[in-house]
């Protein structure tokens, strides 16, 4: 069954179907309808012959006219003179066709009675298996007293041999056409399907992240593009495979570290510090901190998968973003006190925004958390929240850390992506899983907010997003159309 559905067979089949349709068309017109066309032609010819002879009746060369008309049209012509009862018969040019046995006098009355003075009669010639058309009319100026009567006869069907030649020729053309088109269509089917088959074979290695983009380079433009796309996809698969492997390693590591610590300190409390309140307090605090790290990591992973599966519902409301921002920043108080992180917050007292407050809080938290993690020697993070003149509310977090290399910039928003420069030691050991920014991206895209980052290696980064300002007056339609959406 597979063969009949293969592209090669299907191309061949369609090709043959087109040829069959063309042959059928030719057969119908040339062979089946030919006798009909022939008959039309003959009826026309006989009419014309009659007119020619009638109009030349008094000419000197009337004999020649009759002869030429008879010869060139293969017609049998007889002229009957009622006064004398004589008949003028031309040498039989109608191919054995004869009306000599037809009683001529019988038609005189009919010609007199017919409105046009012309009558047509049809006979069957069994011997020739053909139909004869006879036209009869009068000659001379007066219909009542004509000089004579003219009878012209012609076969209505092509002679048998003509048709036989036609049939034979058609059969010959059919056989040649079928052989030729079969060969051509086989070559054509092979040449068309071959690159597709080649590409399909090559694509079997796609799941392993491999595909040779040159597979379709010598083929049709569309296949060339497809081949390039597949190569791109293979690279993406390979990359995401690598990222996943790295993430598994990272997460296992990130999970194991706090777990080891928790176990070690729990054992310490059991064996050593259980009775010493001060030490016990300190060890318990470490256990609690490590547990927090664990749950925050697990939450991150859960949040992202929920967001990306579209499970997380959005609860859009209008609220004071500045208030919420203060709340988020205060969550970093411990770091401010313990590590001397300097968080500068520049926000108006009341900045309204329309969004899901919980999700937006998460965005802000992740961005600030990254800035704090990757901050520079000045240990400073600058946060700005303001209404722009461009009808938006803009949020920015700036740090003066290492910044991000331009080639890494497009990828930092991807899930599991971490800039893999292990030589760098950050201010704070971060349980980076590479999903913080992809959560940010998912949430901001769900809101349809513009977002982005500008970063310079060695100088620091500014992450930002912009939301429509609910307090801005309604916009002119023309200005709205010109605005671009989402920019990174
Ligand atoms: P992670 O948990 O590793 O921080 P993110 O998704 O939050 O994951 O960030 C992805 C990567 O982007 C990080 O590994 C880091 O290299 C880079 N990055 C994010 N924020 C900053 C920043 N403020 N400064 C420098 N690099 C950053």
Short mmCIF file of C-alpha atoms and ligand atoms in Angstrom, two decimals:
data_model
loop_
_atom_site.label_atom_id
_atom_site.label_comp_id
_atom_site.label_asym_id
_atom_site.label_seq_id
_atom_site.Cartn_x
_atom_site.Cartn_y
_atom_site.Cartn_z
CA UNK A 1 0.00 0.00 0.00
CA UNK A 2 2.83 2.31 0.89
CA UNK A 3 4.07 2.33 -2.68
CA UNK A 4 0.74 3.56 -4.05
CA UNK A 5 0.77 6.47 -1.62
CA UNK A 6 4.38 7.33 -2.35
CA UNK A 7 5.07 10.71 -3.90
CA UNK A 8 6.80 9.03 -6.85
CA UNK A 9 3.75 6.95 -7.75
CA UNK A 10 1.35 9.82 -7.16
CA UNK A 11 3.28 12.21 -9.42
CA UNK A 12 3.42 9.55 -12.13
CA UNK A 13 -0.28 8.81 -11.72
CA UNK A 14 -1.31 12.46 -12.00
CA UNK A 15 0.85 12.94 -15.04
CA UNK A 16 -0.76 9.93 -16.71
CA UNK A 17 -4.20 11.16 -15.74
CA UNK A 18 -3.58 14.49 -17.45
CA UNK A 19 -2.36 12.72 -20.59
CA UNK A 20 -5.36 10.37 -20.52
CA UNK A 21 -7.69 13.35 -20.20
CA UNK A 22 -6.05 15.08 -23.17
CA UNK A 23 -6.23 11.91 -25.29
CA UNK A 24 -9.87 11.42 -24.35
CA UNK A 25 -10.59 15.02 -25.35
CA UNK A 26 -8.87 14.55 -28.69
CA UNK A 27 -10.71 11.25 -29.23
CA UNK A 28 -14.09 12.80 -28.56
CA UNK A 29 -13.51 15.77 -30.85
CA UNK A 30 -11.57 14.15 -33.63
CA UNK A 31 -13.06 10.69 -33.82
CA UNK A 32 -16.51 10.71 -32.26
CA UNK A 33 -17.66 14.14 -33.34
CA UNK A 34 -15.91 14.11 -36.70
CA UNK A 35 -18.91 12.66 -38.66
CA UNK A 36 -21.11 15.36 -37.19
CA UNK A 37 -18.74 18.15 -38.22
CA UNK A 38 -18.41 16.51 -41.61
CA UNK A 39 -22.15 16.50 -42.10
CA UNK A 40 -22.44 20.19 -41.21
CA UNK A 41 -19.73 20.96 -43.69
CA UNK A 42 -21.42 18.97 -46.43
CA UNK A 43 -24.80 20.62 -45.91
CA UNK A 44 -23.08 24.01 -46.22
CA UNK A 45 -21.15 22.96 -49.30
CA UNK A 46 -24.18 21.64 -51.14
CA UNK A 47 -26.07 24.87 -50.44
CA UNK A 48 -23.18 26.91 -51.78
CA UNK A 49 -22.87 24.73 -54.87
CA UNK A 50 -26.55 25.23 -55.65
CA UNK A 51 -26.29 29.01 -55.33
CA UNK A 52 -23.18 29.06 -57.55
CA UNK A 53 -24.86 27.13 -60.34
CA UNK A 54 -28.16 29.01 -60.11
CA UNK A 55 -26.43 32.38 -60.28
CA UNK A 56 -24.27 31.36 -63.25
CA UNK A 57 -27.09 29.69 -65.20
CA UNK A 58 -27.11 32.22 -68.04
CA UNK A 59 -23.29 32.52 -68.20
CA UNK A 60 -21.43 31.18 -71.16
CA UNK A 61 -19.22 28.97 -69.07
CA UNK A 62 -22.07 27.35 -67.15
CA UNK A 63 -20.87 23.92 -68.20
CA UNK A 64 -17.45 24.56 -66.71
CA UNK A 65 -18.99 25.94 -63.54
CA UNK A 66 -21.09 22.82 -63.09
CA UNK A 67 -18.13 20.59 -63.78
CA UNK A 68 -15.77 22.40 -61.42
CA UNK A 69 -18.40 22.49 -58.68
CA UNK A 70 -19.01 18.80 -59.04
CA UNK A 71 -15.34 17.93 -59.18
CA UNK A 72 -14.10 20.04 -56.32
CA UNK A 73 -16.89 19.05 -53.95
CA UNK A 74 -17.23 15.44 -55.05
CA UNK A 75 -20.90 15.93 -55.83
CA UNK A 76 -23.16 14.32 -58.27
CA UNK A 77 -25.11 16.86 -60.34
CA UNK A 78 -28.01 16.25 -62.71
CA UNK A 79 -30.11 18.73 -64.60
CA UNK A 80 -33.57 17.72 -65.76
CA UNK A 81 -35.38 19.56 -68.56
CA UNK A 82 -39.13 19.01 -68.15
CA UNK A 83 -40.02 20.36 -71.59
CA UNK A 84 -37.92 17.75 -73.37
CA UNK A 85 -37.86 15.18 -70.64
CA UNK A 86 -34.04 15.01 -71.09
CA UNK A 87 -31.48 14.78 -68.34
CA UNK A 88 -28.03 16.26 -68.33
CA UNK A 89 -25.81 14.08 -66.20
CA UNK A 90 -22.29 14.99 -65.31
CA UNK A 91 -19.70 12.24 -65.28
CA UNK A 92 -20.23 10.64 -61.87
CA UNK A 93 -17.93 12.42 -59.48
CA UNK A 94 -19.65 11.39 -56.29
CA UNK A 95 -17.72 8.19 -55.84
CA UNK A 96 -20.30 5.77 -57.20
CA UNK A 97 -23.06 8.00 -55.96
CA UNK A 98 -26.08 8.09 -58.22
CA UNK A 99 -29.59 9.41 -58.29
CA UNK A 100 -30.37 8.29 -61.76
CA UNK A 101 -33.04 6.00 -60.38
CA UNK A 102 -34.81 8.73 -58.52
CA UNK A 103 -37.94 9.83 -60.43
CA UNK A 104 -37.08 13.49 -61.15
CA UNK A 105 -40.51 14.56 -62.25
CA UNK A 106 -41.90 13.76 -58.80
CA UNK A 107 -39.96 16.62 -57.23
CA UNK A 108 -41.12 19.37 -59.56
CA UNK A 109 -44.33 19.94 -57.66
CA UNK A 110 -42.54 19.92 -54.32
CA UNK A 111 -40.08 22.58 -55.52
CA UNK A 112 -43.01 24.66 -56.77
CA UNK A 113 -44.76 24.31 -53.41
CA UNK A 114 -41.82 24.98 -51.09
CA UNK A 115 -41.52 28.61 -49.93
CA UNK A 116 -37.82 28.90 -50.82
CA UNK A 117 -38.00 26.88 -54.00
CA UNK A 118 -35.39 24.51 -52.61
CA UNK A 119 -35.99 21.07 -51.12
CA UNK A 120 -33.59 18.81 -49.25
CA UNK A 121 -33.96 15.04 -49.15
CA UNK A 122 -31.99 12.38 -47.37
CA UNK A 123 -31.50 8.79 -48.59
CA UNK A 124 -29.76 5.79 -47.23
CA UNK A 125 -27.17 4.07 -49.41
CA UNK A 126 -27.04 0.59 -47.93
CA UNK A 127 -24.36 -0.53 -50.31
CA UNK A 128 -21.96 2.14 -49.08
CA UNK A 129 -23.44 2.24 -45.61
CA UNK A 130 -23.72 5.98 -45.93
CA UNK A 131 -26.35 8.73 -46.06
CA UNK A 132 -26.96 10.78 -49.19
CA UNK A 133 -28.17 14.36 -49.08
CA UNK A 134 -29.97 15.58 -52.17
CA UNK A 135 -30.90 19.17 -52.85
CA UNK A 136 -33.32 20.02 -55.61
CA UNK A 137 -34.27 23.41 -57.04
CA UNK A 138 -35.25 25.14 -60.27
CA UNK A 139 -33.04 26.88 -62.84
CA UNK A 140 -33.89 30.07 -64.73
CA UNK A 141 -35.70 33.27 -63.85
CA UNK A 142 -39.18 32.01 -63.19
CA UNK A 143 -40.08 29.39 -60.70
CA UNK A 144 -43.42 28.68 -62.42
CA UNK A 145 -41.80 28.23 -65.83
CA UNK A 146 -38.26 27.13 -65.07
CA UNK A 147 -35.65 26.26 -67.70
CA UNK A 148 -34.94 23.07 -65.80
CA UNK A 149 -34.51 21.45 -62.42
CA UNK A 150 -31.16 20.81 -60.75
CA UNK A 151 -30.39 17.87 -58.48
CA UNK A 152 -27.18 17.84 -56.44
CA UNK A 153 -26.20 14.86 -54.32
CA UNK A 154 -23.41 14.29 -51.85
CA UNK A 155 -22.47 11.68 -49.27
CA UNK A 156 -23.07 13.01 -45.76
CA UNK A 157 -20.52 10.81 -44.01
CA UNK A 158 -16.82 10.62 -44.66
CA UNK A 159 -16.00 7.64 -46.79
CA UNK A 160 -15.09 4.53 -44.81
CA UNK A 161 -11.41 4.71 -45.64
CA UNK A 162 -11.10 8.23 -44.24
CA UNK A 163 -12.44 7.13 -40.89
CA UNK A 164 -10.30 4.02 -40.80
CA UNK A 165 -7.20 6.13 -41.42
CA UNK A 166 -8.29 8.45 -38.66
CA UNK A 167 -8.81 5.59 -36.21
CA UNK A 168 -5.49 4.00 -37.03
CA UNK A 169 -3.66 7.28 -36.71
CA UNK A 170 -5.27 7.97 -33.39
CA UNK A 171 -4.36 4.53 -32.05
CA UNK A 172 -0.78 5.08 -33.21
CA UNK A 173 -0.57 8.53 -31.58
CA UNK A 174 -2.09 7.12 -28.37
CA UNK A 175 0.46 4.34 -28.08
CA UNK A 176 3.39 6.69 -28.78
CA UNK A 177 2.05 9.30 -26.36
CA UNK A 178 1.51 6.78 -23.58
CA UNK A 179 5.01 5.35 -23.97
CA UNK A 180 6.61 8.79 -24.12
CA UNK A 181 4.67 10.26 -21.22
CA UNK A 182 5.29 7.19 -19.10
CA UNK A 183 9.01 7.60 -19.61
CA UNK A 184 8.94 11.36 -19.10
CA UNK A 185 6.68 11.14 -16.05
CA UNK A 186 8.88 8.45 -14.49
CA UNK A 187 11.93 10.68 -14.88
CA UNK A 188 9.95 13.67 -13.66
CA UNK A 189 8.50 11.76 -10.67
CA UNK A 190 11.94 10.49 -9.77
CA UNK A 191 13.57 13.91 -10.01
CA UNK A 192 10.81 15.60 -8.00
CA UNK A 193 10.53 13.03 -5.27
CA UNK A 194 14.18 12.17 -4.91
CA UNK A 195 15.18 15.28 -2.91
CA UNK A 196 12.08 14.93 -0.72
CA UNK A 197 12.91 11.29 -0.02
CA UNK A 198 16.53 12.23 0.63
CA UNK A 199 15.44 14.96 3.02
CA UNK A 200 12.95 12.71 4.77
CA UNK A 201 15.71 10.16 5.33
CA UNK A 202 18.05 12.82 6.64
CA UNK A 203 15.32 14.18 8.93
CA UNK A 204 15.20 10.86 10.78
CA UNK A 205 18.21 12.08 12.73
CA UNK A 206 16.35 15.25 13.79
CA UNK A 207 15.42 13.95 17.23
CA UNK A 208 19.13 13.59 17.92
CA UNK A 209 19.54 17.24 16.99
CA UNK A 210 21.27 16.48 13.70
CA UNK A 211 20.37 17.54 10.20
CA UNK A 212 22.58 18.42 7.29
CA UNK A 213 21.25 21.66 5.80
CA UNK A 214 22.97 20.99 2.48
CA UNK A 215 20.60 18.05 1.85
CA UNK A 216 18.22 20.19 -0.16
CA UNK A 217 20.68 22.76 -1.47
CA UNK A 218 20.60 21.47 -5.07
CA UNK A 219 16.82 21.16 -5.14
CA UNK A 220 13.69 23.30 -5.47
CA UNK A 221 13.66 26.64 -3.68
CA UNK A 222 10.96 25.49 -1.21
CA UNK A 223 12.91 22.35 -0.32
CA UNK A 224 16.03 24.41 0.09
CA UNK A 225 14.19 26.60 2.57
CA UNK A 226 12.70 23.57 4.32
CA UNK A 227 16.13 22.04 4.60
CA UNK A 228 17.50 25.23 6.14
CA UNK A 229 14.57 25.36 8.56
CA UNK A 230 15.16 21.76 9.56
CA UNK A 231 18.81 22.45 10.14
CA UNK A 232 17.82 25.37 12.33
CA UNK A 233 15.35 23.16 14.19
CA UNK A 234 18.02 20.51 14.66
CA UNK A 235 20.32 23.11 16.17
CA UNK A 236 17.55 24.26 18.49
CA UNK A 237 16.84 20.68 19.52
CA UNK A 238 20.50 20.07 20.17
CA UNK A 239 20.74 23.30 22.13
CA UNK A 240 17.68 22.62 24.22
CA UNK A 241 18.95 19.10 24.82
CA UNK A 242 22.22 20.53 26.10
CA UNK A 243 20.35 23.06 28.21
CA UNK A 244 18.12 20.39 29.67
CA UNK A 245 21.10 18.24 30.52
CA UNK A 246 22.80 21.20 32.13
CA UNK A 247 19.62 22.09 33.99
CA UNK A 248 19.25 18.60 35.35
CA UNK A 249 22.82 18.82 36.56
CA UNK A 250 22.21 22.31 37.98
CA UNK A 251 18.97 21.48 39.67
CA UNK A 252 20.36 18.30 41.14
CA UNK A 253 23.29 20.28 42.37
CA UNK A 254 21.10 23.10 43.64
CA UNK A 255 18.82 20.67 45.40
CA UNK A 256 21.62 18.62 46.83
CA UNK A 257 23.57 21.52 48.32
CA UNK A 258 20.82 22.73 50.65
CA UNK A 259 19.78 19.16 51.41
CA UNK A 260 23.33 18.27 52.45
CA UNK A 261 23.47 21.37 54.60
CA UNK A 262 20.10 20.66 56.18
CA UNK A 263 21.12 17.11 56.97
CA UNK A 264 24.54 18.17 58.33
CA UNK A 265 23.10 20.85 60.60
CA UNK A 266 20.25 18.65 61.78
CA UNK A 267 22.82 16.02 62.74
CA UNK A 268 24.90 18.66 64.45
CA UNK A 269 21.94 19.78 66.51
CA UNK A 270 21.19 16.18 67.40
CA UNK A 271 24.77 15.30 68.35
CA UNK A 272 26.40 18.51 69.49
CA UNK A 273 24.50 21.73 69.74
CA UNK A 274 21.18 20.43 70.96
CA UNK A 275 21.83 21.70 74.45
CA UNK A 276 23.53 24.94 73.52
CA UNK A 277 20.72 27.43 72.81
CA UNK A 278 22.94 29.91 70.95
CA UNK A 279 24.54 27.38 68.64
CA UNK A 280 21.25 25.58 68.21
CA UNK A 281 19.57 28.83 67.16
CA UNK A 282 22.30 29.49 64.61
CA UNK A 283 22.14 26.00 63.19
CA UNK A 284 18.36 26.03 63.07
CA UNK A 285 18.48 29.35 61.20
CA UNK A 286 20.75 27.80 58.60
CA UNK A 287 18.35 24.89 58.24
CA UNK A 288 15.43 27.30 57.80
CA UNK A 289 17.33 29.43 55.24
CA UNK A 290 18.29 26.39 53.24
CA UNK A 291 14.70 25.17 53.30
CA UNK A 292 13.63 28.57 51.97
CA UNK A 293 16.12 28.27 49.13
CA UNK A 294 14.79 24.86 48.31
CA UNK A 295 11.17 25.94 48.22
CA UNK A 296 11.93 29.04 46.21
CA UNK A 297 13.71 26.93 43.63
CA UNK A 298 10.86 24.43 43.46
CA UNK A 299 8.34 27.30 43.23
CA UNK A 300 10.20 28.81 40.32
CA UNK A 301 10.07 25.57 38.42
CA UNK A 302 6.39 25.07 39.20
CA UNK A 303 5.46 28.65 38.29
CA UNK A 304 7.10 28.43 34.94
CA UNK A 305 5.58 25.15 33.95
CA UNK A 306 2.16 26.38 35.06
CA UNK A 307 2.55 29.62 33.12
CA UNK A 308 3.73 27.87 30.01
CA UNK A 309 0.99 25.28 30.16
CA UNK A 310 -1.46 28.19 30.31
CA UNK A 311 -2.88 26.91 33.58
CA UNK A 312 -2.13 30.05 35.52
CA UNK A 313 -5.09 32.35 35.23
CA UNK A 314 -4.66 36.06 34.93
CA UNK A 315 -6.51 38.31 37.35
CA UNK A 316 -6.20 41.71 35.80
CA UNK A 317 -7.01 44.68 38.03
CA UNK A 318 -6.08 48.29 38.42
CA UNK A 319 -3.75 48.89 41.38
CA UNK A 320 -1.04 51.14 42.72
CA UNK A 321 2.13 49.63 41.32
CA UNK A 322 4.35 51.90 43.48
CA UNK A 323 2.85 50.40 46.63
CA UNK A 324 3.45 46.85 45.49
CA UNK A 325 6.98 47.72 44.43
CA UNK A 326 7.75 49.01 47.93
CA UNK A 327 6.52 45.71 49.32
CA UNK A 328 8.77 43.71 46.99
CA UNK A 329 11.82 45.84 47.71
CA UNK A 330 11.30 45.39 51.44
CA UNK A 331 11.72 41.64 50.90
CA UNK A 332 15.37 42.39 50.17
CA UNK A 333 15.84 44.15 53.55
CA UNK A 334 17.79 41.19 54.96
CA UNK A 335 20.29 41.48 52.11
CA UNK A 336 20.51 45.21 52.62
CA UNK A 337 21.30 44.73 56.27
CA UNK A 338 23.55 41.67 56.04
CA UNK A 339 25.37 42.22 52.72
CA UNK A 340 25.21 45.98 52.49
CA UNK A 341 23.31 45.87 49.20
CA UNK A 342 22.24 49.34 48.30
CA UNK A 343 18.83 49.40 46.64
CA UNK A 344 17.82 52.81 45.35
CA UNK A 345 14.12 53.07 44.70
CA UNK A 346 12.87 55.97 42.60
CA UNK A 347 9.15 55.70 42.27
CA UNK A 348 6.29 58.15 42.43
CA UNK A 349 3.88 57.83 45.31
CA UNK A 350 1.04 56.57 43.19
CA UNK A 351 1.51 54.93 39.86
CA UNK A 352 -1.52 53.07 38.61
CA UNK A 353 -1.24 50.07 36.37
CA UNK A 354 -3.61 47.49 34.98
CA UNK A 355 -2.21 43.98 35.40
CA UNK A 356 -2.25 40.83 37.47
CA UNK A 357 -0.70 42.13 40.74
CA UNK A 358 0.66 38.80 41.96
CA UNK A 359 2.29 37.97 38.64
CA UNK A 360 3.70 41.45 38.19
CA UNK A 361 5.18 41.23 41.67
CA UNK A 362 6.93 38.07 40.58
CA UNK A 363 8.35 39.82 37.51
CA UNK A 364 9.64 42.67 39.60
CA UNK A 365 11.03 40.31 42.23
CA UNK A 366 12.89 38.22 39.63
CA UNK A 367 14.37 41.28 37.95
CA UNK A 368 15.51 42.85 41.23
CA UNK A 369 16.80 39.51 42.44
CA UNK A 370 18.92 39.13 39.28
CA UNK A 371 20.23 42.68 39.61
CA UNK A 372 21.16 42.03 43.24
CA UNK A 373 22.81 38.75 42.28
CA UNK A 374 24.79 40.10 39.38
CA UNK A 375 25.48 43.53 40.84
CA UNK A 376 28.93 45.08 40.58
CA UNK A 377 31.45 46.20 43.15
CA UNK A 378 29.34 49.19 44.05
CA UNK A 379 26.74 46.73 45.39
CA UNK A 380 24.08 49.06 44.06
CA UNK A 381 20.81 48.39 42.35
CA UNK A 382 18.75 51.26 40.98
CA UNK A 383 15.01 50.85 40.52
CA UNK A 384 12.90 53.38 38.65
CA UNK A 385 9.17 53.49 38.16
CA UNK A 386 7.64 56.42 36.29
CA UNK A 387 5.01 57.53 33.83
CA UNK A 388 6.55 58.36 30.45
CA UNK A 389 5.40 60.99 28.02
CA UNK A 390 4.69 58.12 25.66
CA UNK A 391 1.48 57.09 27.47
CA UNK A 392 3.19 54.25 29.32
CA UNK A 393 4.30 53.30 32.79
CA UNK A 394 7.94 52.24 32.70
CA UNK A 395 9.80 50.06 35.18
CA UNK A 396 13.59 49.75 35.13
CA UNK A 397 16.17 47.89 37.22
CA UNK A 398 19.79 48.84 36.70
CA UNK A 399 22.94 47.27 38.10
CA UNK A 400 26.59 48.03 37.49
CA UNK A 401 27.74 44.45 37.25
CA UNK A 402 29.45 42.48 34.51
CA UNK A 403 26.70 42.98 32.00
CA UNK A 404 25.74 40.45 29.37
CA UNK A 405 27.66 39.68 26.19
CA UNK A 406 25.74 40.72 23.06
CA UNK A 407 25.80 37.16 21.69
CA UNK A 408 24.12 35.87 24.88
CA UNK A 409 21.47 38.62 24.94
CA UNK A 410 18.88 36.97 22.70
CA UNK A 411 18.97 33.78 24.74
CA UNK A 412 18.75 34.97 28.33
CA UNK A 413 14.94 34.91 28.12
CA UNK A 414 14.93 31.25 27.18
CA UNK A 415 14.03 28.64 29.71
CA UNK A 416 17.07 27.02 31.37
CA UNK A 417 19.47 29.44 29.73
CA UNK A 418 22.36 30.54 31.88
CA UNK A 419 25.34 32.49 30.73
CA UNK A 420 27.90 29.79 31.11
CA UNK A 421 30.88 31.69 32.37
CA UNK A 422 31.84 29.71 35.37
CA UNK A 423 34.96 31.79 35.94
CA UNK A 424 32.83 34.65 37.18
CA UNK A 425 32.04 34.71 40.83
CA UNK A 426 28.95 36.62 41.67
CA UNK A 427 28.35 38.65 44.72
CA UNK A 428 25.80 36.22 45.96
CA UNK A 429 25.81 32.50 45.42
CA UNK A 430 22.70 32.23 43.34
CA UNK A 431 20.73 29.08 42.96
CA UNK A 432 20.43 30.01 39.31
CA UNK A 433 18.28 27.63 37.40
CA UNK A 434 18.07 29.79 34.31
CA UNK A 435 14.31 30.12 34.56
CA UNK A 436 13.89 33.47 36.34
CA UNK A 437 13.85 35.47 33.09
CA UNK A 438 11.70 33.00 31.22
CA UNK A 439 9.07 33.45 33.93
CA UNK A 440 9.42 37.22 33.44
CA UNK A 441 9.03 36.79 29.69
CA UNK A 442 5.97 34.53 29.98
CA UNK A 443 4.20 36.90 32.34
CA UNK A 444 4.99 40.07 30.37
CA UNK A 445 3.96 38.46 27.11
CA UNK A 446 0.71 37.26 28.68
CA UNK A 447 0.07 40.91 29.56
CA UNK A 448 1.15 42.10 26.12
CA UNK A 449 3.67 44.46 27.71
CA UNK A 450 6.79 45.60 25.90
CA UNK A 451 10.02 44.55 27.61
CA UNK A 452 13.74 44.39 27.04
CA UNK A 453 17.25 44.79 28.30
CA UNK A 454 20.16 47.02 27.48
CA UNK A 455 23.47 45.76 28.67
CA UNK A 456 27.12 46.57 28.23
CA UNK A 457 29.84 44.15 29.22
CA UNK A 458 31.74 45.48 32.20
CA UNK A 459 29.29 48.31 32.83
CA UNK A 460 26.07 46.66 33.83
CA UNK A 461 22.55 46.02 32.65
CA UNK A 462 19.14 47.64 32.69
CA UNK A 463 16.10 45.39 32.46
CA UNK A 464 12.83 47.18 31.70
CA UNK A 465 9.22 46.78 30.79
CA UNK A 466 6.45 49.15 29.80
CA UNK A 467 2.74 48.92 30.44
CA UNK A 468 -0.01 51.14 29.03
CA UNK A 469 -0.73 54.04 31.35
CA UNK A 470 -4.37 53.69 32.46
CA UNK A 471 -4.48 57.42 33.24
CA UNK A 472 -3.31 58.53 29.79
CA UNK A 473 -6.02 60.28 27.74
CA UNK A 474 -7.41 58.25 24.81
CA UNK A 475 -5.06 58.14 21.87
CA UNK A 476 -5.57 59.48 18.34
CA UNK A 477 -6.13 56.47 16.04
CA UNK A 478 -3.38 57.56 13.61
CA UNK A 479 -0.73 57.71 16.33
CA UNK A 480 -1.74 54.28 17.62
CA UNK A 481 -1.27 52.58 14.25
CA UNK A 482 2.32 53.78 13.98
CA UNK A 483 3.44 52.27 17.28
CA UNK A 484 5.43 49.06 17.26
CA UNK A 485 4.72 46.35 19.69
CA UNK A 486 6.99 44.26 21.91
CA UNK A 487 10.62 45.04 21.51
CA UNK A 488 13.58 43.41 23.05
P1 LIG B 1 19.28 32.54 36.64
O1 LIG B 1 18.45 31.80 37.60
O2 LIG B 1 20.45 31.77 36.13
O3 LIG B 1 19.62 33.91 37.07
P2 LIG B 1 17.63 33.88 34.78
O4 LIG B 1 16.65 33.36 33.81
O5 LIG B 1 17.13 34.80 35.82
O6 LIG B 1 18.36 32.64 35.39
O7 LIG B 1 18.75 34.59 33.96
C1 LIG B 1 19.33 33.99 32.85
C2 LIG B 1 20.75 34.44 32.67
O8 LIG B 1 20.77 35.82 32.32
C3 LIG B 1 21.55 34.34 33.93
O9 LIG B 1 22.20 33.09 34.00
C4 LIG B 1 22.55 35.45 33.79
O10 LIG B 1 23.68 35.00 33.13
C5 LIG B 1 21.89 36.46 32.91
N1 LIG B 1 21.41 37.63 33.68
C6 LIG B 1 20.19 37.84 34.15
N2 LIG B 1 20.12 39.03 34.78
C7 LIG B 1 21.34 39.58 34.71
C8 LIG B 1 21.93 40.81 35.19
N3 LIG B 1 21.22 41.73 35.86
N4 LIG B 1 23.23 41.03 34.93
C9 LIG B 1 23.95 40.12 34.23
N5 LIG B 1 23.46 38.95 33.77
C10 LIG B 1 22.17 38.68 34.01
#
